[in-house]
């Protein structure tokens, strides 16, 4: 994309080099899109490269989504077996119900199957509680107010979306207080718990859930 822009910075007449660059970009984007575990493209793939080059925000956003899913998410899915075992051991330490109602064979692991297991925030809370207990920290700051943190603060059997949203919001606040990258930073996203509940089940929500789960595992297990 940068090469295309440098060849044609003001949107003037297309040069042979620019057209060749666009053709190569188009081929790569179509290849990525055909292999990406994603939803129906919002715009025709046949025009994606041209729209990216012209500065179309929807095309650029979808291009970035494809790159993210293909090169970031897919890599972590391949490395998720060890992550799942770590969370399983953690849930056993907390005497929680079996966390992973699935075969952990790499052949069936996917963003959707993993995200569905962690969507209620229970495992995140256990990871954060374990981290803070090891540090001797039993409180956190929420909206500039200090709050105690105990096992009773989270729902370990969240059977409805309100309880799941409560868990995720709680974990979001604790992660923000700890300086842990937070995909569900409601303040930064400018949304409330109702909007969070409404987004549950969406492709974006599943991607964020999976990435948050992996990032939290990477942070806590190495700290």
Coordinates of C-alpha atoms in Angstrom, one line a residue:
X1 CA 0.0 0.0 0.0
X2 CA 2.9 2.4 0.9
X3 CA 4.5 1.6 -2.5
X4 CA 1.3 2.4 -4.3
X5 CA 0.9 5.7 -2.4
X6 CA 4.4 6.8 -3.1
X7 CA 3.9 6.1 -6.8
X8 CA 0.7 8.1 -6.9
X9 CA 0.5 10.4 -3.9
X10 CA -2.1 12.8 -5.2
X11 CA -4.4 10.4 -7.0
X12 CA -3.1 11.4 -10.4
X13 CA -2.9 9.2 -13.5
X14 CA -1.9 5.6 -12.8
X15 CA 1.5 4.6 -13.8
X16 CA 2.6 1.2 -14.9
X17 CA 4.4 0.6 -11.6
X18 CA 1.3 1.6 -9.6
X19 CA -0.9 -0.8 -11.6
X20 CA 1.6 -3.6 -11.1
X21 CA 1.7 -2.9 -7.4
X22 CA -2.1 -2.9 -7.2
X23 CA -2.3 -6.1 -9.1
X24 CA 0.2 -7.8 -6.7
X25 CA -1.6 -6.4 -3.7
X26 CA -5.0 -7.6 -5.1
X27 CA -3.7 -11.1 -5.5
X28 CA -2.3 -11.2 -2.0
X29 CA -5.4 -9.8 -0.4
X30 CA -7.7 -12.3 -2.2
X31 CA -5.3 -15.2 -1.2
X32 CA -5.5 -14.0 2.5
X33 CA -9.2 -13.5 2.4
X34 CA -9.8 -17.0 1.0
X35 CA -7.8 -18.6 3.8
X36 CA -9.0 -16.3 6.7
X37 CA -11.6 -17.7 9.1
X38 CA -13.7 -14.6 8.8
X39 CA -17.2 -13.5 7.9
X40 CA -18.5 -12.4 4.4
X41 CA -16.3 -9.6 3.1
X42 CA -18.1 -6.2 3.4
X43 CA -16.9 -5.2 0.0
X44 CA -16.1 -7.2 -3.2
X45 CA -12.6 -8.7 -3.1
X46 CA -12.2 -7.8 -6.8
X47 CA -12.2 -4.1 -5.8
X48 CA -10.5 -4.3 -2.4
X49 CA -7.0 -3.3 -3.4
X50 CA -8.2 -0.4 -5.5
X51 CA -10.4 0.9 -2.7
X52 CA -7.5 0.5 -0.2
X53 CA -5.3 2.5 -2.6
X54 CA -8.0 5.3 -2.9
X55 CA -8.2 5.6 0.9
X56 CA -11.6 3.9 1.4
X57 CA -11.8 3.5 5.2
X58 CA -14.0 0.4 5.1
X59 CA -11.6 -1.3 2.7
X60 CA -8.6 -0.3 4.8
X61 CA -10.3 -1.6 8.0
X62 CA -11.1 -4.9 6.3
X63 CA -7.6 -5.2 5.0
X64 CA -6.2 -4.7 8.5
X65 CA -8.7 -7.2 9.8
X66 CA -7.5 -9.8 7.3
X67 CA -3.9 -9.3 8.2
X68 CA -4.7 -9.4 11.9
X69 CA -6.6 -12.7 11.6
X70 CA -4.2 -14.3 9.3
X71 CA -0.8 -13.4 10.8
X72 CA -1.6 -12.7 14.5
X73 CA -4.7 -14.7 15.5
X74 CA -3.8 -17.8 13.5
X75 CA -0.4 -18.0 15.1
X76 CA -1.8 -17.9 18.6
X77 CA -4.4 -20.5 17.8
X78 CA -1.6 -22.9 16.8
X79 CA 0.1 -22.2 20.2
X80 CA -3.1 -22.4 22.2
X81 CA -2.9 -26.0 23.4
X82 CA -0.3 -25.0 26.1
X83 CA -2.4 -22.1 27.0
X84 CA -5.5 -24.2 27.5
X85 CA -3.6 -26.6 29.7
X86 CA -2.4 -23.7 31.9
X87 CA -5.9 -22.4 32.4
X88 CA -7.1 -26.0 33.2
X89 CA -4.5 -26.3 35.9
X90 CA -5.5 -22.9 37.2
X91 CA -9.2 -23.8 37.4
X92 CA -8.3 -27.0 39.3
X93 CA -6.4 -24.9 41.9
X94 CA -9.6 -22.9 42.4
X95 CA -11.7 -26.0 42.6
X96 CA -13.8 -24.5 39.7
X97 CA -15.9 -26.6 37.4
X98 CA -14.0 -28.2 34.5
X99 CA -13.1 -25.3 32.4
X100 CA -12.6 -26.9 29.0
X101 CA -15.6 -28.9 27.8
X102 CA -13.8 -29.8 24.6
X103 CA -11.2 -32.0 23.0
X104 CA -8.0 -30.0 23.1
X105 CA -6.6 -31.6 20.0
X106 CA -5.1 -28.9 17.7
X107 CA -7.1 -30.2 14.8
X108 CA -10.3 -28.8 16.3
X109 CA -9.1 -25.7 18.1
X110 CA -10.4 -22.4 16.6
X111 CA -11.1 -18.9 17.7
X112 CA -14.8 -19.6 18.1
X113 CA -14.4 -22.8 20.1
X114 CA -11.8 -21.3 22.4
X115 CA -13.7 -18.0 22.8
X116 CA -16.9 -19.8 23.8
X117 CA -15.1 -21.3 26.7
X118 CA -13.7 -18.0 28.0
X119 CA -16.6 -15.7 27.1
X120 CA -18.0 -15.6 30.7
X121 CA -14.8 -14.1 32.2
X122 CA -14.5 -16.7 34.9
X123 CA -11.0 -17.9 33.8
X124 CA -9.8 -14.4 33.4
X125 CA -10.9 -13.6 37.0
X126 CA -9.1 -16.6 38.4
X127 CA -5.9 -15.6 36.5
X128 CA -6.0 -12.0 37.8
X129 CA -6.9 -13.1 41.3
X130 CA -4.0 -15.6 41.3
X131 CA -1.6 -12.9 40.0
X132 CA -2.7 -10.3 42.6
X133 CA -2.6 -12.8 45.5
X134 CA 0.9 -13.8 44.6
X135 CA 1.8 -10.1 44.8
X136 CA -0.1 -9.6 48.1
X137 CA -2.5 -7.2 46.4
X138 CA -6.1 -7.5 47.5
X139 CA -7.6 -4.4 46.2
X140 CA -7.7 -2.4 42.9
X141 CA -8.8 1.0 41.7
X142 CA -12.0 1.4 39.8
X143 CA -12.9 4.9 38.5
X144 CA -10.3 6.3 41.0
X145 CA -12.0 4.5 43.9
X146 CA -10.2 1.7 45.8
X147 CA -12.1 -1.6 45.9
X148 CA -11.4 -4.8 47.6
X149 CA -10.9 -7.9 45.4
X150 CA -12.1 -11.2 46.6
X151 CA -13.3 -14.5 45.1
X152 CA -16.9 -13.5 45.9
X153 CA -16.7 -10.6 43.5
X154 CA -17.1 -12.8 40.4
X155 CA -19.7 -15.2 39.2
X156 CA -18.2 -18.7 38.9
X157 CA -21.4 -20.0 37.3
X158 CA -22.6 -17.1 35.2
X159 CA -25.8 -18.5 33.6
X160 CA -27.0 -15.3 32.0
X161 CA -25.5 -12.5 29.9
X162 CA -25.8 -10.0 32.8
X163 CA -23.5 -12.1 35.0
X164 CA -21.1 -12.7 32.1
X165 CA -20.9 -9.0 31.4
X166 CA -20.3 -8.3 35.1
X167 CA -17.3 -10.7 35.1
X168 CA -15.8 -9.2 32.0
X169 CA -16.3 -5.6 33.2
X170 CA -14.7 -6.5 36.6
X171 CA -11.7 -8.1 34.8
X172 CA -11.5 -5.2 32.5
X173 CA -11.1 -2.8 35.5
X174 CA -8.6 -5.0 37.2
X175 CA -6.5 -5.3 34.0
X176 CA -6.6 -1.6 33.5
X177 CA -5.4 -1.1 37.1
X178 CA -2.6 -3.6 36.5
X179 CA -1.5 -2.0 33.3
X180 CA -2.4 -5.2 31.3
X181 CA -3.4 -4.6 27.7
X182 CA -7.2 -4.7 27.7
X183 CA -9.3 -5.5 24.7
X184 CA -12.4 -4.9 26.6
X185 CA -11.5 -1.4 28.0
X186 CA -15.1 -0.1 28.1
X187 CA -14.0 3.4 28.8
X188 CA -11.6 3.5 25.9
X189 CA -14.1 1.9 23.6
X190 CA -16.8 4.4 24.8
X191 CA -19.4 1.7 25.5
X192 CA -21.2 0.4 28.5
X193 CA -22.1 -3.1 29.7
X194 CA -25.3 -3.1 27.7
X195 CA -23.4 -2.6 24.5
X196 CA -20.9 -5.3 25.6
X197 CA -23.8 -7.7 26.1
X198 CA -25.3 -6.9 22.8
X199 CA -22.0 -7.6 21.0
X200 CA -21.6 -11.1 22.5
X201 CA -21.6 -13.7 19.8
X202 CA -20.3 -11.4 17.1
X203 CA -17.1 -12.2 15.2
X204 CA -15.3 -9.2 16.7
X205 CA -16.3 -10.2 20.2
X206 CA -15.0 -13.7 19.6
X207 CA -11.7 -12.4 18.3
X208 CA -11.3 -10.0 21.2
X209 CA -12.2 -12.7 23.7
X210 CA -9.6 -15.1 22.2
X211 CA -6.8 -12.5 22.0
X212 CA -7.5 -11.3 25.6
X213 CA -7.4 -14.9 26.8
X214 CA -4.1 -15.5 25.1
X215 CA -2.6 -12.2 26.2
X216 CA -3.6 -12.6 29.8
X217 CA -2.1 -16.1 29.8
X218 CA 1.2 -14.8 28.3
X219 CA 1.3 -12.0 30.9
X220 CA 0.4 -13.9 34.1
X221 CA 2.3 -17.1 33.3
X222 CA 5.6 -15.3 32.8
X223 CA 5.2 -12.7 35.6

